[in-house]
Amino acid sequence: MATTERQGRKSRSTSARKAADRAKANGKEAGQPPRVKNDALLDLYRKMVEVRLFEDAAQRGFRTGKIGGYLHVYSGQEAVATGFLHEYREGDRIITAYRDHAHALLLGSEPKAVMAELYGKGTGLVKGKGGSMHLFDVANGFMGGYGIVGGHIPLGVGMAYSLAYRKTGGIVQLFLGDGAIHNGAFHEAANLAGLWGRDGLNPTLFVIENNQYGMGTSVERSTAMTDLGSKFDSYGIEHEKVDGMDLEAVLDCAHRAAERVRESGKPFAVEALTYRLVPHGAADFLEKYRTKEEIREWRQRDPIGLLERTLLERDAADEDALKAIRETAKARSDEAVQFADESPDPDLTELTTDVYAGEMHVPAAGSGIGE
Amino acid sequence: MPVKTYRDALKAAMAEEMQRDESVVLLGEDIGVYGGTHLVTNGLIDEFGPKRVIDTPIAENGFTGAAIGMAMTGLKPIVEMMTWNFSFLAADQIIQNAAKLRYFSGGQVSVPLVIRGPNGGGVQLSAQHTHSLEGFYGHFPGLKVVSPATPHDVKGMMLSAIRDPDPVIFLEAGALYGTKGEVEDGDYTVPFGKARVAREGTDISLIGYGRQVNLLLRVADKLAEDGIEGEVIDLRSIRPFDSETIVASVRKTNRAVVVQEQWRWFSVASEVAAIIQEQAFDELDAPVERVSGAEVPAPYARNLELAAFPSEQQIIDAVQRVLYRVATTSATTR
Ligand SMILES: Cc1ncc(C[n+]2csc(CCOP(=O)(O)OP(=O)(O)O)c2C)c(N)n1
Ligand SMILES: [Mg+2]
């Protein structure tokens, strides 16, 4: 099948290749028919391109000073969130860290509102209060982006308990990085998930976005046990690996995993092997921790490029159709930028709202005299 | 005297002490191969190797606790908090172990540990990445808490910190890393518990620390155009605290405004105001004012963030009130 052929073309044994092989050994079985039909696949291609172009625009916004603070983009990892969030059902809850733009967009947040948030405008997804790291869209199931590594993991496990307790039928998809897994919060929360899941009270689907690095520290330099899925063994949680650059493989794995979590009320974990094709944050320019060659090798496995080849090979689309999709996506991201740029700053009264529910006087900056 | 940046002065202190003393080791996230998120430790791994410049996983509680253990058994670790915002994960180790070990071991154990990193806000990092923790850490007996404002002080105070037999919370102002100043070569220390008169004046004491010191100096220049001579005091050290210098200044000026970026309630400025009224009540011609950040988690949007931190104008307004140059309501109890 297509994946095998694609891999056959590359003969060098690269880290990118090894990651794919490692995933294959555990992941989808050969010879299965594709789970998603061609037109649906084309639609997912459109989503991935929209995410990529949105991120490109965000990086430009950062470079031109329109976006402040930290900006972490998802470029290279699109197939992971796209594949997993394809399993999103109403009533589910999604939670991730600060690399969160893709998750919001894929769950249906308006690109305009997301870009406006990055621009710190009053029309932003969270009124300009949170910025890039704290996107929230509760109506679409998105329980947020969080800035403290590992800090969101216990929250996701608690949400899963709540969904099961209230018999909602929903599950939690809890995304976390390879770096976050070494944090105490992960281990405490994973233990709780395993424990509560024994009684069907923890429908958490852990998705490890293993992009090989936490900032400048590789997985190998972070732990003596680099098989990250195995961390879940200690907590009685089953797990598998998937090639996170291959959308079809992710779709297949995500489907099985989500079904199983939904039916059993027990947690399950997937380690998606992927790669950040961009620096950790938009402000980082030195990348002393990895080589240009490595980045080049992984670029060969850019999830969008791989999917394009599949679509063409299957005659699901021709070059013109793909180009049209890219152009429409570009127009959408341009629109988002224009909207963000033209939107007003948040009203200054917003400074002191949302600190508590309801009315409570919040002193402004300064001396508090004469207020 | 050679001119250095705050960042280079800080690095020089650590590098020089590492050359002199093999028991000094560094630990932290991305301090080695990556060069340090704020480049403070850039190059040190090449000079001292990975056994002394230890890149850690993202495990603040674990590596801070491990550093305490190292300190208890003959090493002098310097832990980098990539930013102090992440120290909450290590707060249990810092507060429950580092601060109290000497006491609850009946004096058998020392913890010669430095924890350092950037603190404070101003670059739109929003709620989870913007804290000024002087008051928070200053609350705990057993910790020493310092906040140097100049390249000269950051080197001298880092050397004091490394040689100190007790745990030191070393709060660098992230916004100051690139600022330049004269820094002596070689070995010198700036002692803890000694404030600095950054500018002499007779009319009002302007008290702050960290990056607020530069703000106060700018304000003092402006006030001077108006004939008001402000005396700017840089606290340098939060615990131990130099009440003597503060009280002496207020005896001279009879008026004080205390400025900080952190929240007002239960803060350093509150403590300074209390000390002044306890020790110099009869000398005061007006209530002490505290100028602080808004009592909200830090917002992201630029306009909101600017509104959340003390501004020059707010300080000038406070000075005018304390000098009774404008009508004033009495200090609120909020
Ligand atoms: C508790 C904590 N420590 C340190 C940081 C600084 N930091 C931000 S992102 C990051 C790397 C996280 O890596 P990973 O979990 O693999 O996610 P990725 O960035 O690769 O998506 C670090 C160390 C933080 N935000 N929180
Ligand atoms: Mg990572």
Short mmCIF file of C-alpha atoms in Angstrom, two decimals, chain B:
data_model
loop_
_atom_site.label_atom_id
_atom_site.label_comp_id
_atom_site.label_asym_id
_atom_site.label_seq_id
_atom_site.Cartn_x
_atom_site.Cartn_y
_atom_site.Cartn_z
CA MET B 1 36.39 50.07 34.73
CA PRO B 2 35.18 47.58 32.13
CA VAL B 3 31.58 47.88 30.98
CA LYS B 4 29.51 44.71 30.86
CA THR B 5 25.92 43.71 30.40
CA TYR B 6 23.91 42.43 33.35
CA ARG B 7 23.88 39.04 31.60
CA ASP B 8 27.67 38.89 31.16
CA ALA B 9 28.34 40.11 34.68
CA LEU B 10 26.15 37.35 36.02
CA LYS B 11 27.82 34.75 33.87
CA ALA B 12 31.27 36.01 34.87
CA ALA B 13 30.43 35.57 38.56
CA MET B 14 29.40 31.96 38.02
CA ALA B 15 32.25 31.10 35.67
CA GLU B 16 34.91 32.65 37.89
CA GLU B 17 33.62 30.89 40.98
CA MET B 18 33.43 27.60 39.06
CA GLN B 19 37.10 28.03 38.18
CA ARG B 20 37.97 28.67 41.81
CA ASP B 21 35.70 26.11 43.41
CA GLU B 22 35.07 22.66 42.00
CA SER B 23 32.08 22.10 44.20
CA VAL B 24 30.04 24.64 42.23
CA VAL B 25 27.75 22.96 39.69
CA LEU B 26 24.91 24.28 37.53
CA LEU B 27 21.60 22.54 36.90
CA GLY B 28 18.63 23.53 34.79
CA GLU B 29 16.63 23.13 31.62
CA ASP B 30 18.48 23.85 28.39
CA ILE B 31 21.35 25.59 30.18
CA GLY B 32 24.03 23.57 28.38
CA VAL B 33 23.71 22.44 24.77
CA TYR B 34 20.99 24.99 24.02
CA GLY B 35 23.04 27.76 25.61
CA GLY B 36 20.44 28.86 28.14
CA THR B 37 17.07 30.31 27.23
CA HIS B 38 18.33 33.77 28.13
CA LEU B 39 21.92 32.95 27.17
CA VAL B 40 23.15 33.51 30.72
CA THR B 41 24.98 30.18 30.74
CA ASN B 42 25.96 30.25 27.07
CA GLY B 43 29.27 28.46 26.51
CA LEU B 44 29.71 27.23 30.08
CA ILE B 45 29.13 23.61 29.09
CA ASP B 46 32.11 23.87 26.72
CA GLU B 47 34.30 25.23 29.47
CA PHE B 48 33.18 23.01 32.35
CA GLY B 49 31.62 19.94 30.75
CA PRO B 50 28.27 18.21 31.24
CA LYS B 51 29.10 16.95 34.72
CA ARG B 52 29.20 20.50 36.03
CA VAL B 53 26.68 22.06 33.67
CA ILE B 54 23.79 19.65 33.95
CA ASP B 55 20.97 19.82 31.42
CA THR B 56 17.86 18.49 33.11
CA PRO B 57 14.52 17.23 31.88
CA ILE B 58 11.48 19.43 32.58
CA ALA B 59 11.21 18.33 36.18
CA GLU B 60 11.55 21.36 38.44
CA ASN B 61 10.44 19.62 41.60
CA GLY B 62 12.84 16.76 41.00
CA PHE B 63 15.98 18.63 40.04
CA THR B 64 15.53 21.36 42.64
CA GLY B 65 15.11 18.70 45.31
CA ALA B 66 18.16 16.88 43.96
CA ALA B 67 20.13 20.12 44.13
CA ILE B 68 19.15 20.48 47.78
CA GLY B 69 20.49 16.97 48.35
CA MET B 70 23.72 17.92 46.57
CA ALA B 71 23.99 21.02 48.74
CA MET B 72 23.51 18.93 51.89
CA THR B 73 26.47 16.78 50.95
CA GLY B 74 29.27 19.05 49.86
CA LEU B 75 28.32 20.63 46.53
CA LYS B 76 27.28 24.21 45.87
CA PRO B 77 24.64 23.93 43.20
CA ILE B 78 23.24 26.85 41.25
CA VAL B 79 19.84 25.95 39.87
CA GLU B 80 18.49 27.91 36.94
CA MET B 81 14.75 28.34 36.87
CA MET B 82 14.21 28.99 33.18
CA THR B 83 11.86 31.60 34.55
CA TRP B 84 10.68 31.95 38.14
CA ASN B 85 7.16 31.14 36.99
CA PHE B 86 8.19 27.50 36.93
CA SER B 87 9.42 27.58 40.51
CA PHE B 88 5.90 26.91 41.77
CA LEU B 89 6.48 23.31 40.73
CA ALA B 90 9.54 23.29 42.96
CA ALA B 91 8.00 25.37 45.73
CA ASP B 92 7.51 22.33 47.91
CA GLN B 93 11.22 21.51 47.80
CA ILE B 94 12.24 25.14 48.24
CA ILE B 95 9.90 25.92 51.11
CA GLN B 96 9.53 22.59 52.86
CA ASN B 97 13.12 21.41 52.55
CA ALA B 98 15.64 24.09 51.58
CA ALA B 99 14.26 26.81 53.85
CA LYS B 100 13.85 24.67 56.95
CA LEU B 101 16.47 21.94 56.88
CA ARG B 102 18.96 23.77 59.05
CA TYR B 103 16.27 24.44 61.63
CA PHE B 104 14.62 21.07 61.85
CA SER B 105 17.94 19.26 61.79
CA GLY B 106 18.93 21.22 64.85
CA GLY B 107 21.69 22.92 62.91
CA GLN B 108 23.30 19.73 61.62
CA VAL B 109 22.59 20.45 57.97
CA SER B 110 23.47 23.37 55.67
CA VAL B 111 21.90 24.04 52.27
CA PRO B 112 24.36 26.26 50.34
CA LEU B 113 22.13 26.49 47.29
CA VAL B 114 21.41 29.28 44.83
CA ILE B 115 18.27 29.29 42.73
CA ARG B 116 18.37 31.92 40.03
CA GLY B 117 16.50 33.07 36.96
CA PRO B 118 14.47 35.88 35.46
CA ASN B 119 11.46 37.24 37.26
CA GLY B 120 8.85 39.86 36.50
CA GLY B 121 6.91 40.78 33.41
CA GLY B 122 6.58 43.34 30.71
CA VAL B 123 6.89 41.36 27.48
CA GLN B 124 3.33 40.12 27.06
CA LEU B 125 3.86 36.64 28.40
CA SER B 126 0.42 36.77 30.05
CA ALA B 127 -1.00 35.16 33.15
CA GLN B 128 1.03 32.01 33.72
CA HIS B 129 4.39 33.53 32.78
CA THR B 130 4.30 36.84 34.60
CA HIS B 131 5.04 36.98 38.32
CA SER B 132 7.17 39.03 40.67
CA LEU B 133 7.90 36.69 43.51
CA GLU B 134 9.91 38.80 45.98
CA GLY B 135 7.04 39.00 48.42
CA PHE B 136 6.14 35.35 47.98
CA TYR B 137 9.61 33.98 48.72
CA GLY B 138 10.38 36.80 51.13
CA HIS B 139 7.69 35.41 53.37
CA PHE B 140 9.59 32.27 54.34
CA PRO B 141 12.14 32.30 57.15
CA GLY B 142 15.22 30.32 56.17
CA LEU B 143 15.39 31.71 52.63
CA LYS B 144 17.46 34.69 51.59
CA VAL B 145 15.90 36.70 48.79
CA VAL B 146 17.74 39.21 46.64
CA SER B 147 16.96 41.22 43.53
CA PRO B 148 19.99 43.00 42.05
CA ALA B 149 19.35 45.87 39.65
CA THR B 150 22.77 46.66 38.14
CA PRO B 151 25.53 44.70 36.40
CA HIS B 152 27.90 45.58 39.25
CA ASP B 153 25.51 44.28 41.88
CA VAL B 154 24.49 41.17 40.02
CA LYS B 155 28.07 39.94 39.92
CA GLY B 156 28.92 40.86 43.49
CA MET B 157 25.66 39.48 44.82
CA MET B 158 25.98 36.24 42.86
CA LEU B 159 29.39 35.70 44.44
CA SER B 160 27.86 36.37 47.87
CA ALA B 161 25.04 33.99 47.03
CA ILE B 162 27.30 31.10 46.00
CA ARG B 163 29.41 31.50 49.15
CA ASP B 164 26.39 31.83 51.42
CA PRO B 165 25.79 28.78 53.63
CA ASP B 166 22.02 29.15 53.24
CA PRO B 167 19.63 28.89 50.30
CA VAL B 168 19.41 32.07 48.23
CA ILE B 169 16.51 33.02 45.98
CA PHE B 170 18.23 35.11 43.32
CA LEU B 171 15.63 37.08 41.39
CA GLU B 172 17.00 38.59 38.20
CA ALA B 173 14.98 41.14 36.32
CA GLY B 174 14.60 39.57 32.87
CA ALA B 175 14.15 43.02 31.39
CA LEU B 176 17.64 44.02 32.60
CA TYR B 177 19.78 41.30 30.98
CA GLY B 178 20.88 43.57 28.16
CA THR B 179 21.52 46.68 30.27
CA LYS B 180 25.12 47.81 30.63
CA GLY B 181 27.18 49.15 33.49
CA GLU B 182 30.64 49.24 35.03
CA VAL B 183 31.72 45.94 36.51
CA GLU B 184 34.99 45.34 38.36
CA ASP B 185 37.14 42.49 37.14
CA GLY B 186 37.93 39.69 39.53
CA ASP B 187 36.66 38.78 42.93
CA TYR B 188 34.43 41.17 44.87
CA THR B 189 31.21 40.67 46.77
CA VAL B 190 28.19 42.82 47.47
CA PRO B 191 26.78 41.82 50.84
CA PHE B 192 23.13 40.95 51.43
CA GLY B 193 20.95 43.13 53.64
CA LYS B 194 22.46 46.38 52.45
CA ALA B 195 20.34 48.76 50.39
CA ARG B 196 21.91 51.23 47.95
CA VAL B 197 21.21 54.91 47.61
CA ALA B 198 21.00 55.11 43.83
CA ARG B 199 20.43 58.87 43.82
CA GLU B 200 20.57 61.30 46.69
CA GLY B 201 17.77 63.71 47.37
CA THR B 202 16.11 65.64 50.14
CA ASP B 203 12.41 65.90 49.36
CA ILE B 204 11.05 62.40 49.08
CA SER B 205 12.30 58.81 49.32
CA LEU B 206 11.51 56.72 46.25
CA ILE B 207 11.97 53.08 47.18
CA GLY B 208 12.09 50.09 44.85
CA TYR B 209 14.20 47.18 43.62
CA GLY B 210 15.00 45.32 40.42
CA ARG B 211 13.85 46.91 37.22
CA GLN B 212 11.77 49.50 39.11
CA VAL B 213 15.01 51.20 40.15
CA ASN B 214 15.58 52.44 36.61
CA LEU B 215 12.01 53.62 36.46
CA LEU B 216 12.50 55.52 39.71
CA LEU B 217 15.68 57.15 38.43
CA ARG B 218 13.78 58.39 35.38
CA VAL B 219 10.99 59.68 37.60
CA ALA B 220 13.51 61.44 39.85
CA ASP B 221 14.98 63.21 36.81
CA LYS B 222 11.54 64.41 35.83
CA LEU B 223 10.74 65.55 39.35
CA ALA B 224 14.03 67.46 39.46
CA GLU B 225 12.83 69.58 36.54
CA ASP B 226 10.02 70.55 38.85
CA GLY B 227 12.38 71.33 41.71
CA ILE B 228 11.65 68.13 43.62
CA GLU B 229 14.73 66.19 44.75
CA GLY B 230 13.87 62.54 45.05
CA GLU B 231 16.16 60.10 46.87
CA VAL B 232 16.10 56.76 45.07
CA ILE B 233 16.71 53.70 47.22
CA ASP B 234 17.45 50.33 45.62
CA LEU B 235 16.59 47.70 48.21
CA ARG B 236 18.83 45.07 46.55
CA SER B 237 17.95 42.54 49.20
CA ILE B 238 14.44 41.63 50.37
CA ARG B 239 15.44 39.21 53.12
CA PRO B 240 17.59 40.12 55.02
CA PHE B 241 16.16 43.62 54.85
CA ASP B 242 18.04 46.88 55.43
CA SER B 243 15.64 48.96 57.53
CA GLU B 244 18.48 51.24 58.59
CA THR B 245 19.07 52.78 55.16
CA ILE B 246 15.33 53.19 54.58
CA VAL B 247 14.68 54.81 57.92
CA ALA B 248 17.69 57.11 57.57
CA SER B 249 16.41 58.27 54.21
CA VAL B 250 12.90 58.91 55.50
CA ARG B 251 14.30 60.82 58.49
CA LYS B 252 15.85 63.12 55.92
CA THR B 253 12.96 63.43 53.46
CA ASN B 254 9.97 62.82 55.76
CA ARG B 255 8.10 61.28 52.84
CA ALA B 256 8.14 58.02 50.94
CA VAL B 257 6.66 56.29 47.91
CA VAL B 258 7.35 52.57 47.46
CA VAL B 259 7.12 51.12 43.97
CA GLN B 260 6.87 47.51 42.86
CA GLU B 261 5.60 45.53 39.91
CA GLN B 262 4.01 42.86 42.07
CA TRP B 263 0.56 42.91 43.55
CA ARG B 264 0.02 45.32 46.43
CA TRP B 265 -1.66 43.08 48.93
CA PHE B 266 0.75 41.31 51.32
CA SER B 267 3.71 42.54 49.31
CA VAL B 268 7.24 43.93 49.76
CA ALA B 269 5.92 47.49 49.57
CA SER B 270 3.46 46.71 52.34
CA GLU B 271 6.33 45.53 54.50
CA VAL B 272 8.42 48.62 53.70
CA ALA B 273 5.51 50.90 54.56
CA ALA B 274 4.94 49.06 57.83
CA ILE B 275 8.63 49.29 58.78
CA ILE B 276 8.65 53.03 58.06
CA GLN B 277 5.60 53.69 60.21
CA GLU B 278 6.99 51.52 63.01
CA GLN B 279 10.43 53.05 63.04
CA ALA B 280 9.94 56.59 61.73
CA PHE B 281 6.34 57.48 62.49
CA ASP B 282 7.22 60.79 64.09
CA GLU B 283 9.32 61.81 61.12
CA LEU B 284 6.58 61.28 58.54
CA ASP B 285 4.83 64.29 57.05
CA ALA B 286 2.43 62.20 54.96
CA PRO B 287 1.22 58.62 54.68
CA VAL B 288 3.55 56.33 52.75
CA GLU B 289 2.14 55.40 49.35
CA ARG B 290 2.55 52.08 47.59
CA VAL B 291 2.46 52.03 43.79
CA SER B 292 1.92 48.49 42.53
CA GLY B 293 0.60 46.32 39.73
CA ALA B 294 -3.11 45.86 39.20
CA GLU B 295 -4.64 43.07 41.26
CA VAL B 296 -5.26 40.85 38.24
CA PRO B 297 -3.48 37.92 36.60
CA ALA B 298 -1.24 39.44 33.91
CA PRO B 299 -3.11 40.10 30.66
CA TYR B 300 -1.65 39.44 27.20
CA ALA B 301 -2.80 42.40 25.11
CA ARG B 302 -0.21 45.16 25.05
CA ASN B 303 -2.55 47.93 26.14
CA LEU B 304 -3.90 45.86 29.02
CA GLU B 305 -0.42 44.83 30.12
CA LEU B 306 0.77 48.43 30.16
CA ALA B 307 -2.24 49.30 32.29
CA ALA B 308 -1.43 46.45 34.68
CA PHE B 309 2.02 47.72 35.68
CA PRO B 310 3.06 50.89 37.51
CA SER B 311 3.76 53.75 35.14
CA GLU B 312 5.94 56.84 35.46
CA GLN B 313 2.83 58.95 35.62
CA GLN B 314 1.32 56.93 38.45
CA ILE B 315 4.50 57.36 40.46
CA ILE B 316 4.61 61.08 39.77
CA ASP B 317 0.98 61.37 40.82
CA ALA B 318 1.72 59.51 44.03
CA VAL B 319 4.68 61.82 44.71
CA GLN B 320 2.49 64.87 44.16
CA ARG B 321 -0.03 63.55 46.65
CA VAL B 322 2.58 62.70 49.24
CA LEU B 323 3.98 66.22 48.84
CA TYR B 324 0.44 67.59 49.20
CA ARG B 325 0.76 69.27 45.86
CA VAL B 326 -2.59 67.90 44.80
CA ALA B 327 -5.76 67.26 46.72
CA THR B 328 -5.75 63.75 48.09
CA THR B 329 -8.16 61.38 49.67
CA SER B 330 -6.80 59.40 52.56
CA ALA B 331 -5.19 56.09 51.86
CA THR B 332 -7.77 53.45 51.19
CA THR B 333 -7.84 50.27 53.14
CA ARG B 334 -8.26 48.17 50.04
#
